[in-house]
Amino acid sequence: MSRIRMALAGAVLGTAVGAVAVATPALAEERACRGTLGAVTLDNVRVPQGATCTLKGTRVKGTLKVERNATLVARGVHVVGNVQAEGAASVSVVGGSVVVGSVQVKQGGAATVESSRINADIQYDANSRYLRANGNRVGGSVQVVGNRGGAQINGNKIKGNLQCKENRPAPTGKANAVGGNKEDQCRGF
């Protein structure tokens, strides 16, 4: 009888431990990018502080993060998550790129999103150099707020709103098809 109880207890414990091991999520790998990456598939990509990264046809299954004083040039990329930059020197998402999430560039330098599809939002917030959002298909909104280097917003198809405020100088733009509202400094675009 004792052996049966021990065997049963061992089976229950083994099942519980196995369930915990199976339920534990695997951590996605993060690849630091310095230099150029071509048509490879990666989990997450990080452009380290001060580095320059060029992506050509790269597929990112997670987030593409650009750190302080770093530069990103992404041409023909496919990003399942977001492109996030805070304090970056320059961010370019161009050439038929697809971002399933948002492109968020905050408190940095220059940024360009051009001829690409962004399924969520383009957000430019408190940047100090020239910004461009031209010829994109945007599933969410385009928000340009508190920037100081000038901005150009031309020829986008935006499902949500086009919102611009507190930018000096005021952005310039034309020929944007907007499903929501054109607001504040972008009212006439």
PDB file of C-alpha atoms in Angstrom, residues 1-188:
ATOM      1  CA  MET A   1       0.000   0.000   0.000  1.00  0.00           C
ATOM      2  CA  SER A   2       2.819   2.368   0.857  1.00  0.00           C
ATOM      3  CA  ARG A   3       4.438   1.815  -2.546  1.00  0.00           C
ATOM      4  CA  ILE A   4       1.184   2.612  -4.330  1.00  0.00           C
ATOM      5  CA  ARG A   5       0.801   5.887  -2.385  1.00  0.00           C
ATOM      6  CA  MET A   6       4.427   6.850  -3.103  1.00  0.00           C
ATOM      7  CA  ALA A   7       4.000   6.027  -6.804  1.00  0.00           C
ATOM      8  CA  LEU A   8       0.768   8.014  -6.935  1.00  0.00           C
ATOM      9  CA  ALA A   9       2.336  10.956  -5.076  1.00  0.00           C
ATOM     10  CA  GLY A  10       5.341  10.854  -7.435  1.00  0.00           C
ATOM     11  CA  ALA A  11       3.045  10.851 -10.479  1.00  0.00           C
ATOM     12  CA  VAL A  12       1.055  13.824  -9.139  1.00  0.00           C
ATOM     13  CA  LEU A  13       4.241  15.747  -8.271  1.00  0.00           C
ATOM     14  CA  GLY A  14       5.768  14.956 -11.658  1.00  0.00           C
ATOM     15  CA  THR A  15       2.635  16.161 -13.441  1.00  0.00           C
ATOM     16  CA  ALA A  16       2.581  19.395 -11.394  1.00  0.00           C
ATOM     17  CA  VAL A  17       6.268  20.098 -12.077  1.00  0.00           C
ATOM     18  CA  GLY A  18       5.780  19.309 -15.763  1.00  0.00           C
ATOM     19  CA  ALA A  19       2.794  21.660 -15.962  1.00  0.00           C
ATOM     20  CA  VAL A  20       4.820  24.474 -14.400  1.00  0.00           C
ATOM     21  CA  ALA A  21       7.669  23.890 -16.832  1.00  0.00           C
ATOM     22  CA  VAL A  22       5.289  23.943 -19.797  1.00  0.00           C
ATOM     23  CA  ALA A  23       3.406  27.032 -18.553  1.00  0.00           C
ATOM     24  CA  THR A  24       6.565  29.122 -18.132  1.00  0.00           C
ATOM     25  CA  PRO A  25       6.825  31.472 -21.132  1.00  0.00           C
ATOM     26  CA  ALA A  26      10.028  31.428 -23.136  1.00  0.00           C
ATOM     27  CA  LEU A  27      11.927  34.697 -23.132  1.00  0.00           C
ATOM     28  CA  ALA A  28      12.271  36.247 -26.573  1.00  0.00           C
ATOM     29  CA  GLU A  29      15.820  36.874 -27.664  1.00  0.00           C
ATOM     30  CA  GLU A  30      17.014  40.424 -28.216  1.00  0.00           C
ATOM     31  CA  ARG A  31      19.583  41.182 -30.876  1.00  0.00           C
ATOM     32  CA  ALA A  32      21.773  44.270 -30.561  1.00  0.00           C
ATOM     33  CA  CYS A  33      22.286  45.840 -33.983  1.00  0.00           C
ATOM     34  CA  ARG A  34      25.448  47.701 -34.936  1.00  0.00           C
ATOM     35  CA  GLY A  35      26.106  47.880 -38.655  1.00  0.00           C
ATOM     36  CA  THR A  36      23.858  46.236 -41.253  1.00  0.00           C
ATOM     37  CA  LEU A  37      21.418  43.338 -41.071  1.00  0.00           C
ATOM     38  CA  GLY A  38      19.780  41.904 -44.168  1.00  0.00           C
ATOM     39  CA  ALA A  39      16.823  39.612 -44.778  1.00  0.00           C
ATOM     40  CA  VAL A  40      16.857  37.677 -41.497  1.00  0.00           C
ATOM     41  CA  THR A  41      14.112  37.031 -38.931  1.00  0.00           C
ATOM     42  CA  LEU A  42      14.731  38.106 -35.332  1.00  0.00           C
ATOM     43  CA  ASP A  43      12.658  38.241 -32.145  1.00  0.00           C
ATOM     44  CA  ASN A  44      13.475  41.753 -30.840  1.00  0.00           C
ATOM     45  CA  VAL A  45      16.068  44.248 -32.073  1.00  0.00           C
ATOM     46  CA  ARG A  46      17.779  46.959 -30.032  1.00  0.00           C
ATOM     47  CA  VAL A  47      19.991  49.691 -31.457  1.00  0.00           C
ATOM     48  CA  PRO A  48      22.370  50.414 -28.548  1.00  0.00           C
ATOM     49  CA  GLN A  49      23.201  53.879 -27.328  1.00  0.00           C
ATOM     50  CA  GLY A  50      25.286  55.774 -29.897  1.00  0.00           C
ATOM     51  CA  ALA A  51      25.217  52.931 -32.473  1.00  0.00           C
ATOM     52  CA  THR A  52      24.066  53.013 -36.095  1.00  0.00           C
ATOM     53  CA  CYS A  53      21.922  50.169 -37.446  1.00  0.00           C
ATOM     54  CA  THR A  54      20.751  49.628 -41.010  1.00  0.00           C
ATOM     55  CA  LEU A  55      18.064  47.007 -41.612  1.00  0.00           C
ATOM     56  CA  LYS A  56      17.323  45.862 -45.168  1.00  0.00           C
ATOM     57  CA  GLY A  57      14.374  43.508 -45.571  1.00  0.00           C
ATOM     58  CA  THR A  58      14.679  42.365 -41.953  1.00  0.00           C
ATOM     59  CA  ARG A  59      11.706  40.760 -40.176  1.00  0.00           C
ATOM     60  CA  VAL A  60      11.303  41.558 -36.458  1.00  0.00           C
ATOM     61  CA  LYS A  61       8.770  39.375 -34.614  1.00  0.00           C
ATOM     62  CA  GLY A  62       8.692  41.726 -31.604  1.00  0.00           C
ATOM     63  CA  THR A  63       9.828  45.281 -30.854  1.00  0.00           C
ATOM     64  CA  LEU A  64      12.474  47.401 -32.553  1.00  0.00           C
ATOM     65  CA  LYS A  65      13.951  49.756 -29.935  1.00  0.00           C
ATOM     66  CA  VAL A  66      16.308  52.662 -30.675  1.00  0.00           C
ATOM     67  CA  GLU A  67      18.273  53.980 -27.687  1.00  0.00           C
ATOM     68  CA  ARG A  68      19.719  57.422 -26.879  1.00  0.00           C
ATOM     69  CA  ASN A  69      21.889  59.002 -29.626  1.00  0.00           C
ATOM     70  CA  ALA A  70      21.447  55.932 -31.841  1.00  0.00           C
ATOM     71  CA  THR A  71      20.555  55.941 -35.543  1.00  0.00           C
ATOM     72  CA  LEU A  72      18.197  53.536 -37.306  1.00  0.00           C
ATOM     73  CA  VAL A  73      17.691  53.178 -41.054  1.00  0.00           C
ATOM     74  CA  ALA A  74      15.002  50.556 -41.730  1.00  0.00           C
ATOM     75  CA  ARG A  75      14.244  49.868 -45.394  1.00  0.00           C
ATOM     76  CA  GLY A  76      11.666  47.294 -46.459  1.00  0.00           C
ATOM     77  CA  VAL A  77      11.374  45.842 -42.946  1.00  0.00           C
ATOM     78  CA  HIS A  78       8.446  44.010 -41.358  1.00  0.00           C
ATOM     79  CA  VAL A  79       8.019  44.666 -37.627  1.00  0.00           C
ATOM     80  CA  VAL A  80       5.257  42.769 -35.820  1.00  0.00           C
ATOM     81  CA  GLY A  81       5.497  44.993 -32.711  1.00  0.00           C
ATOM     82  CA  ASN A  82       6.387  48.682 -32.366  1.00  0.00           C
ATOM     83  CA  VAL A  83       9.312  50.846 -33.419  1.00  0.00           C
ATOM     84  CA  GLN A  84      10.192  52.786 -30.249  1.00  0.00           C
ATOM     85  CA  ALA A  85      12.811  55.511 -29.992  1.00  0.00           C
ATOM     86  CA  GLU A  86      13.524  57.788 -27.056  1.00  0.00           C
ATOM     87  CA  GLY A  87      16.392  60.245 -27.342  1.00  0.00           C
ATOM     88  CA  ALA A  88      17.537  58.738 -30.656  1.00  0.00           C
ATOM     89  CA  ALA A  89      19.659  60.799 -33.048  1.00  0.00           C
ATOM     90  CA  SER A  90      17.704  59.713 -36.135  1.00  0.00           C
ATOM     91  CA  VAL A  91      15.031  57.185 -37.082  1.00  0.00           C
ATOM     92  CA  SER A  92      14.053  56.281 -40.668  1.00  0.00           C
ATOM     93  CA  VAL A  93      11.373  53.741 -41.566  1.00  0.00           C
ATOM     94  CA  VAL A  94      11.107  53.786 -45.359  1.00  0.00           C
ATOM     95  CA  GLY A  95      10.876  51.858 -48.598  1.00  0.00           C
ATOM     96  CA  GLY A  96       7.729  49.799 -48.232  1.00  0.00           C
ATOM     97  CA  SER A  97       8.270  48.890 -44.595  1.00  0.00           C
ATOM     98  CA  VAL A  98       5.387  47.417 -42.576  1.00  0.00           C
ATOM     99  CA  VAL A  99       4.963  48.055 -38.842  1.00  0.00           C
ATOM    100  CA  VAL A 100       2.049  46.154 -37.309  1.00  0.00           C
ATOM    101  CA  GLY A 101       2.188  48.342 -34.187  1.00  0.00           C
ATOM    102  CA  SER A 102       3.155  52.031 -33.884  1.00  0.00           C
ATOM    103  CA  VAL A 103       6.193  54.155 -34.703  1.00  0.00           C
ATOM    104  CA  GLN A 104       6.962  56.255 -31.617  1.00  0.00           C
ATOM    105  CA  VAL A 105       9.814  58.787 -31.741  1.00  0.00           C
ATOM    106  CA  LYS A 106      10.153  60.883 -28.604  1.00  0.00           C
ATOM    107  CA  GLN A 107      12.631  63.467 -27.304  1.00  0.00           C
ATOM    108  CA  GLY A 108      15.120  62.781 -30.075  1.00  0.00           C
ATOM    109  CA  GLY A 109      16.468  64.294 -33.249  1.00  0.00           C
ATOM    110  CA  ALA A 110      15.227  63.667 -36.792  1.00  0.00           C
ATOM    111  CA  ALA A 111      12.685  61.105 -37.978  1.00  0.00           C
ATOM    112  CA  THR A 112      11.291  59.953 -41.311  1.00  0.00           C
ATOM    113  CA  VAL A 113       8.457  57.524 -41.962  1.00  0.00           C
ATOM    114  CA  GLU A 114       7.929  57.357 -45.700  1.00  0.00           C
ATOM    115  CA  SER A 115       6.225  55.084 -48.238  1.00  0.00           C
ATOM    116  CA  SER A 116       5.352  52.560 -45.529  1.00  0.00           C
ATOM    117  CA  ARG A 117       2.356  50.922 -43.869  1.00  0.00           C
ATOM    118  CA  ILE A 118       1.891  51.551 -40.151  1.00  0.00           C
ATOM    119  CA  ASN A 119      -1.081  49.610 -38.770  1.00  0.00           C
ATOM    120  CA  ALA A 120      -1.385  51.673 -35.562  1.00  0.00           C
ATOM    121  CA  ASP A 121      -0.026  55.243 -34.972  1.00  0.00           C
ATOM    122  CA  ILE A 122       2.856  57.497 -35.933  1.00  0.00           C
ATOM    123  CA  GLN A 123       3.817  59.613 -32.912  1.00  0.00           C
ATOM    124  CA  TYR A 124       6.439  62.370 -33.014  1.00  0.00           C
ATOM    125  CA  ASP A 125       6.756  63.972 -29.576  1.00  0.00           C
ATOM    126  CA  ALA A 126       9.233  66.655 -28.394  1.00  0.00           C
ATOM    127  CA  ASN A 127      11.899  66.080 -31.058  1.00  0.00           C
ATOM    128  CA  SER A 128      14.496  68.705 -31.978  1.00  0.00           C
ATOM    129  CA  ARG A 129      15.209  68.127 -35.697  1.00  0.00           C
ATOM    130  CA  TYR A 130      13.231  67.860 -38.924  1.00  0.00           C
ATOM    131  CA  LEU A 131      10.459  65.253 -39.114  1.00  0.00           C
ATOM    132  CA  ARG A 132       8.770  63.678 -42.137  1.00  0.00           C
ATOM    133  CA  ALA A 133       5.652  61.538 -42.517  1.00  0.00           C
ATOM    134  CA  ASN A 134       5.039  61.201 -46.258  1.00  0.00           C
ATOM    135  CA  GLY A 135       3.166  58.753 -48.463  1.00  0.00           C
ATOM    136  CA  ASN A 136       2.178  56.303 -45.733  1.00  0.00           C
ATOM    137  CA  ARG A 137      -0.899  54.197 -45.033  1.00  0.00           C
ATOM    138  CA  VAL A 138      -1.658  54.595 -41.318  1.00  0.00           C
ATOM    139  CA  GLY A 139      -4.279  52.443 -39.571  1.00  0.00           C
ATOM    140  CA  GLY A 140      -4.432  54.698 -36.509  1.00  0.00           C
ATOM    141  CA  SER A 141      -3.597  58.382 -36.034  1.00  0.00           C
ATOM    142  CA  VAL A 142      -0.640  60.653 -36.793  1.00  0.00           C
ATOM    143  CA  GLN A 143       0.294  62.800 -33.797  1.00  0.00           C
ATOM    144  CA  VAL A 144       2.952  65.516 -34.038  1.00  0.00           C
ATOM    145  CA  VAL A 145       3.267  67.332 -30.706  1.00  0.00           C
ATOM    146  CA  GLY A 146       5.786  69.735 -29.167  1.00  0.00           C
ATOM    147  CA  ASN A 147       8.559  69.377 -31.766  1.00  0.00           C
ATOM    148  CA  ARG A 148      11.125  72.120 -32.460  1.00  0.00           C
ATOM    149  CA  GLY A 149      12.790  71.322 -35.810  1.00  0.00           C
ATOM    150  CA  GLY A 150       9.924  71.517 -38.306  1.00  0.00           C
ATOM    151  CA  ALA A 151       7.795  68.767 -39.821  1.00  0.00           C
ATOM    152  CA  GLN A 152       6.428  67.769 -43.208  1.00  0.00           C
ATOM    153  CA  ILE A 153       3.246  65.676 -43.501  1.00  0.00           C
ATOM    154  CA  ASN A 154       2.258  64.925 -47.111  1.00  0.00           C
ATOM    155  CA  GLY A 155       0.168  62.402 -49.025  1.00  0.00           C
ATOM    156  CA  ASN A 156      -0.742  60.020 -46.201  1.00  0.00           C
ATOM    157  CA  LYS A 157      -3.881  57.866 -45.949  1.00  0.00           C
ATOM    158  CA  ILE A 158      -4.789  57.998 -42.258  1.00  0.00           C
ATOM    159  CA  LYS A 159      -7.747  56.057 -40.810  1.00  0.00           C
ATOM    160  CA  GLY A 160      -7.700  57.938 -37.509  1.00  0.00           C
ATOM    161  CA  ASN A 161      -6.899  61.581 -36.756  1.00  0.00           C
ATOM    162  CA  LEU A 162      -4.141  63.935 -37.895  1.00  0.00           C
ATOM    163  CA  GLN A 163      -3.200  65.916 -34.786  1.00  0.00           C
ATOM    164  CA  CYS A 164      -0.532  68.627 -34.603  1.00  0.00           C
ATOM    165  CA  LYS A 165      -0.040  71.054 -31.745  1.00  0.00           C
ATOM    166  CA  GLU A 166       2.625  73.106 -29.979  1.00  0.00           C
ATOM    167  CA  ASN A 167       5.190  72.603 -32.770  1.00  0.00           C
ATOM    168  CA  ARG A 168       7.639  75.425 -33.576  1.00  0.00           C
ATOM    169  CA  PRO A 169       7.759  76.056 -36.423  1.00  0.00           C
ATOM    170  CA  ALA A 170       4.320  74.779 -37.392  1.00  0.00           C
ATOM    171  CA  PRO A 171       4.358  71.687 -39.642  1.00  0.00           C
ATOM    172  CA  THR A 172       3.711  71.923 -43.373  1.00  0.00           C
ATOM    173  CA  GLY A 173       1.593  69.474 -45.338  1.00  0.00           C
ATOM    174  CA  LYS A 174      -0.925  68.691 -48.034  1.00  0.00           C
ATOM    175  CA  ALA A 175      -2.942  65.937 -49.717  1.00  0.00           C
ATOM    176  CA  ASN A 176      -3.580  63.824 -46.606  1.00  0.00           C
ATOM    177  CA  ALA A 177      -6.726  61.662 -46.683  1.00  0.00           C
ATOM    178  CA  VAL A 178      -7.911  61.464 -43.070  1.00  0.00           C
ATOM    179  CA  GLY A 179     -10.770  59.251 -41.818  1.00  0.00           C
ATOM    180  CA  GLY A 180     -11.042  61.111 -38.508  1.00  0.00           C
ATOM    181  CA  ASN A 181     -10.291  64.779 -37.834  1.00  0.00           C
ATOM    182  CA  LYS A 182      -7.546  67.146 -38.965  1.00  0.00           C
ATOM    183  CA  GLU A 183      -6.771  69.137 -35.841  1.00  0.00           C
ATOM    184  CA  ASP A 184      -4.950  72.265 -34.653  1.00  0.00           C
ATOM    185  CA  GLN A 185      -1.819  73.035 -36.718  1.00  0.00           C
ATOM    186  CA  CYS A 186      -2.709  70.268 -39.236  1.00  0.00           C
ATOM    187  CA  ARG A 187      -6.280  71.449 -39.814  1.00  0.00           C
ATOM    188  CA  GLY A 188      -5.610  72.484 -43.436  1.00  0.00           C
TER     189      GLY A 188
END
